[in-house]
Amino acid sequence: MKRTEIFNNFQCPFINGIFLHNGEIFVLDYRNKDNATVDIVRKLNFFDDEVKKADLIDFDYMGQISYADYQIRYGEGSFGGDGVVGLFLKNELLWFLFLENSNPFCKAIIKDHIAFVQSTNGVIFSIPIDNPQLLQVVKNPDFL
């Protein structure tokens, strides 16, 4: 199945990461204890064997906001504790974030070309629209 078909079917590989439209994947380590951090641990391609062998997880978008021709869609994965964010330009997916331990994303704003997304446990990430791999935790979770 093609990458676009997978995401259009509201599925993604069960890999904590940022999936770019060109097939690159930045695999993430998100630690949410005490001072939450998120780091890139390696880089993969959508066509690597590890990605092909990964289970697929279903997800749902629970909300969306618009900014010029962009849309940020945010929501949850099917396991309940995971969150998803997709950036679209004129309905074309540019990048997609999946985190298995973030809790669902429930709010988003865009300011100065940076997306700020908040999960149901209060953690807030800043994600530069043009360089999503530079995401950061800007507010720790309210509860764990």
mmCIF file with all atom_site columns, C-alpha atoms in Angstrom:
data_model
loop_
_atom_site.group_PDB
_atom_site.id
_atom_site.type_symbol
_atom_site.label_atom_id
_atom_site.label_alt_id
_atom_site.label_comp_id
_atom_site.label_asym_id
_atom_site.label_entity_id
_atom_site.label_seq_id
_atom_site.pdbx_PDB_ins_code
_atom_site.Cartn_x
_atom_site.Cartn_y
_atom_site.Cartn_z
_atom_site.occupancy
_atom_site.B_iso_or_equiv
_atom_site.pdbx_formal_charge
_atom_site.auth_seq_id
_atom_site.auth_comp_id
_atom_site.auth_asym_id
_atom_site.auth_atom_id
_atom_site.pdbx_PDB_model_num
ATOM 1   C CA . MET A 1 1   ? 0.000   0.000  0.000  1.00 0.00 ? 1   MET A CA 1
ATOM 2   C CA . LYS A 1 2   ? 1.262   3.488  -0.811 1.00 0.00 ? 2   LYS A CA 1
ATOM 3   C CA . ARG A 1 3   ? 2.108   6.035  1.876  1.00 0.00 ? 3   ARG A CA 1
ATOM 4   C CA . THR A 1 4   ? -0.697  8.401  0.862  1.00 0.00 ? 4   THR A CA 1
ATOM 5   C CA . GLU A 1 5   ? -3.245  5.569  0.839  1.00 0.00 ? 5   GLU A CA 1
ATOM 6   C CA . ILE A 1 6   ? -2.272  4.568  4.375  1.00 0.00 ? 6   ILE A CA 1
ATOM 7   C CA . PHE A 1 7   ? -2.704  8.088  5.775  1.00 0.00 ? 7   PHE A CA 1
ATOM 8   C CA . ASN A 1 8   ? -5.869  8.697  3.720  1.00 0.00 ? 8   ASN A CA 1
ATOM 9   C CA . ASN A 1 9   ? -7.297  5.549  5.356  1.00 0.00 ? 9   ASN A CA 1
ATOM 10  C CA . PHE A 1 10  ? -6.616  7.104  8.784  1.00 0.00 ? 10  PHE A CA 1
ATOM 11  C CA . GLN A 1 11  ? -3.773  4.728  9.556  1.00 0.00 ? 11  GLN A CA 1
ATOM 12  C CA . CYS A 1 12  ? -0.087  5.195  10.244 1.00 0.00 ? 12  CYS A CA 1
ATOM 13  C CA . PRO A 1 13  ? 2.853   2.945  11.103 1.00 0.00 ? 13  PRO A CA 1
ATOM 14  C CA . PHE A 1 14  ? 3.149   2.356  14.847 1.00 0.00 ? 14  PHE A CA 1
ATOM 15  C CA . ILE A 1 15  ? 6.373   4.378  15.080 1.00 0.00 ? 15  ILE A CA 1
ATOM 16  C CA . ASN A 1 16  ? 6.814   7.474  17.233 1.00 0.00 ? 16  ASN A CA 1
ATOM 17  C CA . GLY A 1 17  ? 7.834   9.963  14.630 1.00 0.00 ? 17  GLY A CA 1
ATOM 18  C CA . ILE A 1 18  ? 7.322   12.750 12.170 1.00 0.00 ? 18  ILE A CA 1
ATOM 19  C CA . PHE A 1 19  ? 6.449   11.459 8.715  1.00 0.00 ? 19  PHE A CA 1
ATOM 20  C CA . LEU A 1 20  ? 7.308   13.869 5.881  1.00 0.00 ? 20  LEU A CA 1
ATOM 21  C CA . HIS A 1 21  ? 5.591   13.961 2.483  1.00 0.00 ? 21  HIS A CA 1
ATOM 22  C CA . ASN A 1 22  ? 8.833   12.872 0.772  1.00 0.00 ? 22  ASN A CA 1
ATOM 23  C CA . GLY A 1 23  ? 8.966   9.591  2.732  1.00 0.00 ? 23  GLY A CA 1
ATOM 24  C CA . GLU A 1 24  ? 11.479  10.657 5.376  1.00 0.00 ? 24  GLU A CA 1
ATOM 25  C CA . ILE A 1 25  ? 10.661  9.718  8.959  1.00 0.00 ? 25  ILE A CA 1
ATOM 26  C CA . PHE A 1 26  ? 12.262  11.289 12.011 1.00 0.00 ? 26  PHE A CA 1
ATOM 27  C CA . VAL A 1 27  ? 11.914  8.674  14.762 1.00 0.00 ? 27  VAL A CA 1
ATOM 28  C CA . LEU A 1 28  ? 11.225  10.348 18.102 1.00 0.00 ? 28  LEU A CA 1
ATOM 29  C CA . ASP A 1 29  ? 11.807  9.555  21.750 1.00 0.00 ? 29  ASP A CA 1
ATOM 30  C CA . TYR A 1 30  ? 9.236   11.411 23.837 1.00 0.00 ? 30  TYR A CA 1
ATOM 31  C CA . ARG A 1 31  ? 9.736   11.225 27.595 1.00 0.00 ? 31  ARG A CA 1
ATOM 32  C CA . ASN A 1 32  ? 6.921   12.687 29.629 1.00 0.00 ? 32  ASN A CA 1
ATOM 33  C CA . LYS A 1 33  ? 8.154   12.173 33.190 1.00 0.00 ? 33  LYS A CA 1
ATOM 34  C CA . ASP A 1 34  ? 9.209   15.244 35.225 1.00 0.00 ? 34  ASP A CA 1
ATOM 35  C CA . ASN A 1 35  ? 10.657  17.610 32.592 1.00 0.00 ? 35  ASN A CA 1
ATOM 36  C CA . ALA A 1 36  ? 9.215   16.330 29.333 1.00 0.00 ? 36  ALA A CA 1
ATOM 37  C CA . THR A 1 37  ? 11.547  16.136 26.338 1.00 0.00 ? 37  THR A CA 1
ATOM 38  C CA . VAL A 1 38  ? 11.357  14.995 22.753 1.00 0.00 ? 38  VAL A CA 1
ATOM 39  C CA . ASP A 1 39  ? 14.413  14.017 20.708 1.00 0.00 ? 39  ASP A CA 1
ATOM 40  C CA . ILE A 1 40  ? 15.116  12.612 17.269 1.00 0.00 ? 40  ILE A CA 1
ATOM 41  C CA . VAL A 1 41  ? 16.840  9.259  17.720 1.00 0.00 ? 41  VAL A CA 1
ATOM 42  C CA . ARG A 1 42  ? 17.277  8.317  14.072 1.00 0.00 ? 42  ARG A CA 1
ATOM 43  C CA . LYS A 1 43  ? 16.015  8.792  10.568 1.00 0.00 ? 43  LYS A CA 1
ATOM 44  C CA . LEU A 1 44  ? 14.186  6.256  8.422  1.00 0.00 ? 44  LEU A CA 1
ATOM 45  C CA . ASN A 1 45  ? 12.509  6.179  5.042  1.00 0.00 ? 45  ASN A CA 1
ATOM 46  C CA . PHE A 1 46  ? 8.921   5.064  4.551  1.00 0.00 ? 46  PHE A CA 1
ATOM 47  C CA . PHE A 1 47  ? 10.152  2.228  2.329  1.00 0.00 ? 47  PHE A CA 1
ATOM 48  C CA . ASP A 1 48  ? 12.674  0.808  4.841  1.00 0.00 ? 48  ASP A CA 1
ATOM 49  C CA . ASP A 1 49  ? 11.964  -2.772 5.911  1.00 0.00 ? 49  ASP A CA 1
ATOM 50  C CA . GLU A 1 50  ? 11.494  -1.700 9.536  1.00 0.00 ? 50  GLU A CA 1
ATOM 51  C CA . VAL A 1 51  ? 8.689   0.633  8.504  1.00 0.00 ? 51  VAL A CA 1
ATOM 52  C CA . LYS A 1 52  ? 7.099   -1.907 6.154  1.00 0.00 ? 52  LYS A CA 1
ATOM 53  C CA . LYS A 1 53  ? 7.046   -4.469 8.995  1.00 0.00 ? 53  LYS A CA 1
ATOM 54  C CA . ALA A 1 54  ? 5.587   -2.063 11.566 1.00 0.00 ? 54  ALA A CA 1
ATOM 55  C CA . ASP A 1 55  ? 1.995   -2.579 12.631 1.00 0.00 ? 55  ASP A CA 1
ATOM 56  C CA . LEU A 1 56  ? -0.490  0.020  11.451 1.00 0.00 ? 56  LEU A CA 1
ATOM 57  C CA . ILE A 1 57  ? -2.524  1.962  13.985 1.00 0.00 ? 57  ILE A CA 1
ATOM 58  C CA . ASP A 1 58  ? -5.844  3.624  13.285 1.00 0.00 ? 58  ASP A CA 1
ATOM 59  C CA . PHE A 1 59  ? -6.348  7.270  14.172 1.00 0.00 ? 59  PHE A CA 1
ATOM 60  C CA . ASP A 1 60  ? -9.050  9.919  14.132 1.00 0.00 ? 60  ASP A CA 1
ATOM 61  C CA . TYR A 1 61  ? -8.844  13.662 13.755 1.00 0.00 ? 61  TYR A CA 1
ATOM 62  C CA . MET A 1 62  ? -10.898 15.361 16.473 1.00 0.00 ? 62  MET A CA 1
ATOM 63  C CA . GLY A 1 63  ? -10.415 18.930 15.337 1.00 0.00 ? 63  GLY A CA 1
ATOM 64  C CA . GLN A 1 64  ? -8.796  21.247 12.844 1.00 0.00 ? 64  GLN A CA 1
ATOM 65  C CA . ILE A 1 65  ? -7.718  24.850 12.475 1.00 0.00 ? 65  ILE A CA 1
ATOM 66  C CA . SER A 1 66  ? -6.830  26.850 9.363  1.00 0.00 ? 66  SER A CA 1
ATOM 67  C CA . TYR A 1 67  ? -4.012  29.296 8.717  1.00 0.00 ? 67  TYR A CA 1
ATOM 68  C CA . ALA A 1 68  ? -3.818  30.795 5.205  1.00 0.00 ? 68  ALA A CA 1
ATOM 69  C CA . ASP A 1 69  ? -3.879  27.719 2.915  1.00 0.00 ? 69  ASP A CA 1
ATOM 70  C CA . TYR A 1 70  ? -2.749  25.395 5.733  1.00 0.00 ? 70  TYR A CA 1
ATOM 71  C CA . GLN A 1 71  ? -4.821  23.185 7.979  1.00 0.00 ? 71  GLN A CA 1
ATOM 72  C CA . ILE A 1 72  ? -3.639  21.580 11.195 1.00 0.00 ? 72  ILE A CA 1
ATOM 73  C CA . ARG A 1 73  ? -5.671  18.485 12.021 1.00 0.00 ? 73  ARG A CA 1
ATOM 74  C CA . TYR A 1 74  ? -5.211  16.870 15.422 1.00 0.00 ? 74  TYR A CA 1
ATOM 75  C CA . GLY A 1 75  ? -6.579  13.922 17.319 1.00 0.00 ? 75  GLY A CA 1
ATOM 76  C CA . GLU A 1 76  ? -5.898  10.494 18.737 1.00 0.00 ? 76  GLU A CA 1
ATOM 77  C CA . GLY A 1 77  ? -4.766  7.015  17.865 1.00 0.00 ? 77  GLY A CA 1
ATOM 78  C CA . SER A 1 78  ? -6.802  3.901  18.518 1.00 0.00 ? 78  SER A CA 1
ATOM 79  C CA . PHE A 1 79  ? -4.960  2.955  21.733 1.00 0.00 ? 79  PHE A CA 1
ATOM 80  C CA . GLY A 1 80  ? -6.248  6.025  23.574 1.00 0.00 ? 80  GLY A CA 1
ATOM 81  C CA . GLY A 1 81  ? -2.945  7.306  24.969 1.00 0.00 ? 81  GLY A CA 1
ATOM 82  C CA . ASP A 1 82  ? -1.530  8.354  21.631 1.00 0.00 ? 82  ASP A CA 1
ATOM 83  C CA . GLY A 1 83  ? -1.805  11.602 19.727 1.00 0.00 ? 83  GLY A CA 1
ATOM 84  C CA . VAL A 1 84  ? -1.637  12.646 16.080 1.00 0.00 ? 84  VAL A CA 1
ATOM 85  C CA . VAL A 1 85  ? -1.142  15.919 14.235 1.00 0.00 ? 85  VAL A CA 1
ATOM 86  C CA . GLY A 1 86  ? -1.206  16.448 10.474 1.00 0.00 ? 86  GLY A CA 1
ATOM 87  C CA . LEU A 1 87  ? -0.237  19.568 8.539  1.00 0.00 ? 87  LEU A CA 1
ATOM 88  C CA . PHE A 1 88  ? -2.042  19.964 5.230  1.00 0.00 ? 88  PHE A CA 1
ATOM 89  C CA . LEU A 1 89  ? -1.536  22.490 2.442  1.00 0.00 ? 89  LEU A CA 1
ATOM 90  C CA . LYS A 1 90  ? -4.641  22.707 0.258  1.00 0.00 ? 90  LYS A CA 1
ATOM 91  C CA . ASN A 1 91  ? -5.674  19.252 1.546  1.00 0.00 ? 91  ASN A CA 1
ATOM 92  C CA . GLU A 1 92  ? -2.306  17.649 0.716  1.00 0.00 ? 92  GLU A CA 1
ATOM 93  C CA . LEU A 1 93  ? -0.528  16.107 3.716  1.00 0.00 ? 93  LEU A CA 1
ATOM 94  C CA . LEU A 1 94  ? 2.882   17.749 4.250  1.00 0.00 ? 94  LEU A CA 1
ATOM 95  C CA . TRP A 1 95  ? 3.822   16.067 7.515  1.00 0.00 ? 95  TRP A CA 1
ATOM 96  C CA . PHE A 1 96  ? 2.289   13.879 10.187 1.00 0.00 ? 96  PHE A CA 1
ATOM 97  C CA . LEU A 1 97  ? 3.220   13.431 13.856 1.00 0.00 ? 97  LEU A CA 1
ATOM 98  C CA . PHE A 1 98  ? 2.433   10.275 15.824 1.00 0.00 ? 98  PHE A CA 1
ATOM 99  C CA . LEU A 1 99  ? 3.302   9.880  19.518 1.00 0.00 ? 99  LEU A CA 1
ATOM 100 C CA . GLU A 1 100 ? 2.146   6.783  21.374 1.00 0.00 ? 100 GLU A CA 1
ATOM 101 C CA . ASN A 1 101 ? 2.461   8.343  24.846 1.00 0.00 ? 101 ASN A CA 1
ATOM 102 C CA . SER A 1 102 ? 1.420   11.974 24.419 1.00 0.00 ? 102 SER A CA 1
ATOM 103 C CA . ASN A 1 103 ? -2.314  11.523 25.023 1.00 0.00 ? 103 ASN A CA 1
ATOM 104 C CA . PRO A 1 104 ? -4.695  12.772 22.316 1.00 0.00 ? 104 PRO A CA 1
ATOM 105 C CA . PHE A 1 105 ? -4.140  16.251 20.931 1.00 0.00 ? 105 PHE A CA 1
ATOM 106 C CA . CYS A 1 106 ? -7.137  18.452 21.671 1.00 0.00 ? 106 CYS A CA 1
ATOM 107 C CA . LYS A 1 107 ? -6.125  22.041 20.795 1.00 0.00 ? 107 LYS A CA 1
ATOM 108 C CA . ALA A 1 108 ? -3.958  23.785 18.232 1.00 0.00 ? 108 ALA A CA 1
ATOM 109 C CA . ILE A 1 109 ? -2.992  27.289 17.177 1.00 0.00 ? 109 ILE A CA 1
ATOM 110 C CA . ILE A 1 110 ? -0.572  28.629 14.587 1.00 0.00 ? 110 ILE A CA 1
ATOM 111 C CA . LYS A 1 111 ? 1.469   31.705 15.349 1.00 0.00 ? 111 LYS A CA 1
ATOM 112 C CA . ASP A 1 112 ? 4.448   33.069 13.404 1.00 0.00 ? 112 ASP A CA 1
ATOM 113 C CA . HIS A 1 113 ? 4.543   29.940 11.205 1.00 0.00 ? 113 HIS A CA 1
ATOM 114 C CA . ILE A 1 114 ? 4.782   27.660 14.268 1.00 0.00 ? 114 ILE A CA 1
ATOM 115 C CA . ALA A 1 115 ? 2.073   25.188 15.251 1.00 0.00 ? 115 ALA A CA 1
ATOM 116 C CA . PHE A 1 116 ? 1.401   24.826 18.958 1.00 0.00 ? 116 PHE A CA 1
ATOM 117 C CA . VAL A 1 117 ? -0.510  21.665 19.841 1.00 0.00 ? 117 VAL A CA 1
ATOM 118 C CA . GLN A 1 118 ? -1.781  20.667 23.258 1.00 0.00 ? 118 GLN A CA 1
ATOM 119 C CA . SER A 1 119 ? -2.683  17.199 24.452 1.00 0.00 ? 119 SER A CA 1
ATOM 120 C CA . THR A 1 120 ? -5.342  16.239 26.950 1.00 0.00 ? 120 THR A CA 1
ATOM 121 C CA . ASN A 1 121 ? -2.706  15.957 29.694 1.00 0.00 ? 121 ASN A CA 1
ATOM 122 C CA . GLY A 1 122 ? -1.658  19.581 29.159 1.00 0.00 ? 122 GLY A CA 1
ATOM 123 C CA . VAL A 1 123 ? 1.675   19.105 27.387 1.00 0.00 ? 123 VAL A CA 1
ATOM 124 C CA . ILE A 1 124 ? 2.259   21.662 24.615 1.00 0.00 ? 124 ILE A CA 1
ATOM 125 C CA . PHE A 1 125 ? 4.572   21.128 21.648 1.00 0.00 ? 125 PHE A CA 1
ATOM 126 C CA . SER A 1 126 ? 5.844   23.821 19.299 1.00 0.00 ? 126 SER A CA 1
ATOM 127 C CA . ILE A 1 127 ? 6.291   22.530 15.758 1.00 0.00 ? 127 ILE A CA 1
ATOM 128 C CA . PRO A 1 128 ? 7.754   24.789 13.051 1.00 0.00 ? 128 PRO A CA 1
ATOM 129 C CA . ILE A 1 129 ? 5.541   24.374 9.994  1.00 0.00 ? 129 ILE A CA 1
ATOM 130 C CA . ASP A 1 130 ? 8.462   24.251 7.557  1.00 0.00 ? 130 ASP A CA 1
ATOM 131 C CA . ASN A 1 131 ? 10.809  22.201 9.793  1.00 0.00 ? 131 ASN A CA 1
ATOM 132 C CA . PRO A 1 132 ? 8.671   19.902 11.936 1.00 0.00 ? 132 PRO A CA 1
ATOM 133 C CA . GLN A 1 133 ? 11.727  17.902 12.996 1.00 0.00 ? 133 GLN A CA 1
ATOM 134 C CA . LEU A 1 134 ? 12.635  20.911 15.191 1.00 0.00 ? 134 LEU A CA 1
ATOM 135 C CA . LEU A 1 135 ? 9.640   20.292 17.470 1.00 0.00 ? 135 LEU A CA 1
ATOM 136 C CA . GLN A 1 136 ? 10.030  21.043 21.167 1.00 0.00 ? 136 GLN A CA 1
ATOM 137 C CA . VAL A 1 137 ? 8.124   20.612 24.395 1.00 0.00 ? 137 VAL A CA 1
ATOM 138 C CA . VAL A 1 138 ? 7.205   24.114 25.585 1.00 0.00 ? 138 VAL A CA 1
ATOM 139 C CA . LYS A 1 139 ? 4.984   23.092 28.512 1.00 0.00 ? 139 LYS A CA 1
ATOM 140 C CA . ASN A 1 140 ? 5.187   19.967 30.651 1.00 0.00 ? 140 ASN A CA 1
ATOM 141 C CA . PRO A 1 141 ? 2.146   17.756 31.201 1.00 0.00 ? 141 PRO A CA 1
ATOM 142 C CA . ASP A 1 142 ? -0.226  18.753 33.999 1.00 0.00 ? 142 ASP A CA 1
ATOM 143 C CA . PHE A 1 143 ? -0.510  15.106 35.040 1.00 0.00 ? 143 PHE A CA 1
ATOM 144 C CA . LEU A 1 144 ? 1.120   11.840 34.046 1.00 0.00 ? 144 LEU A CA 1
#
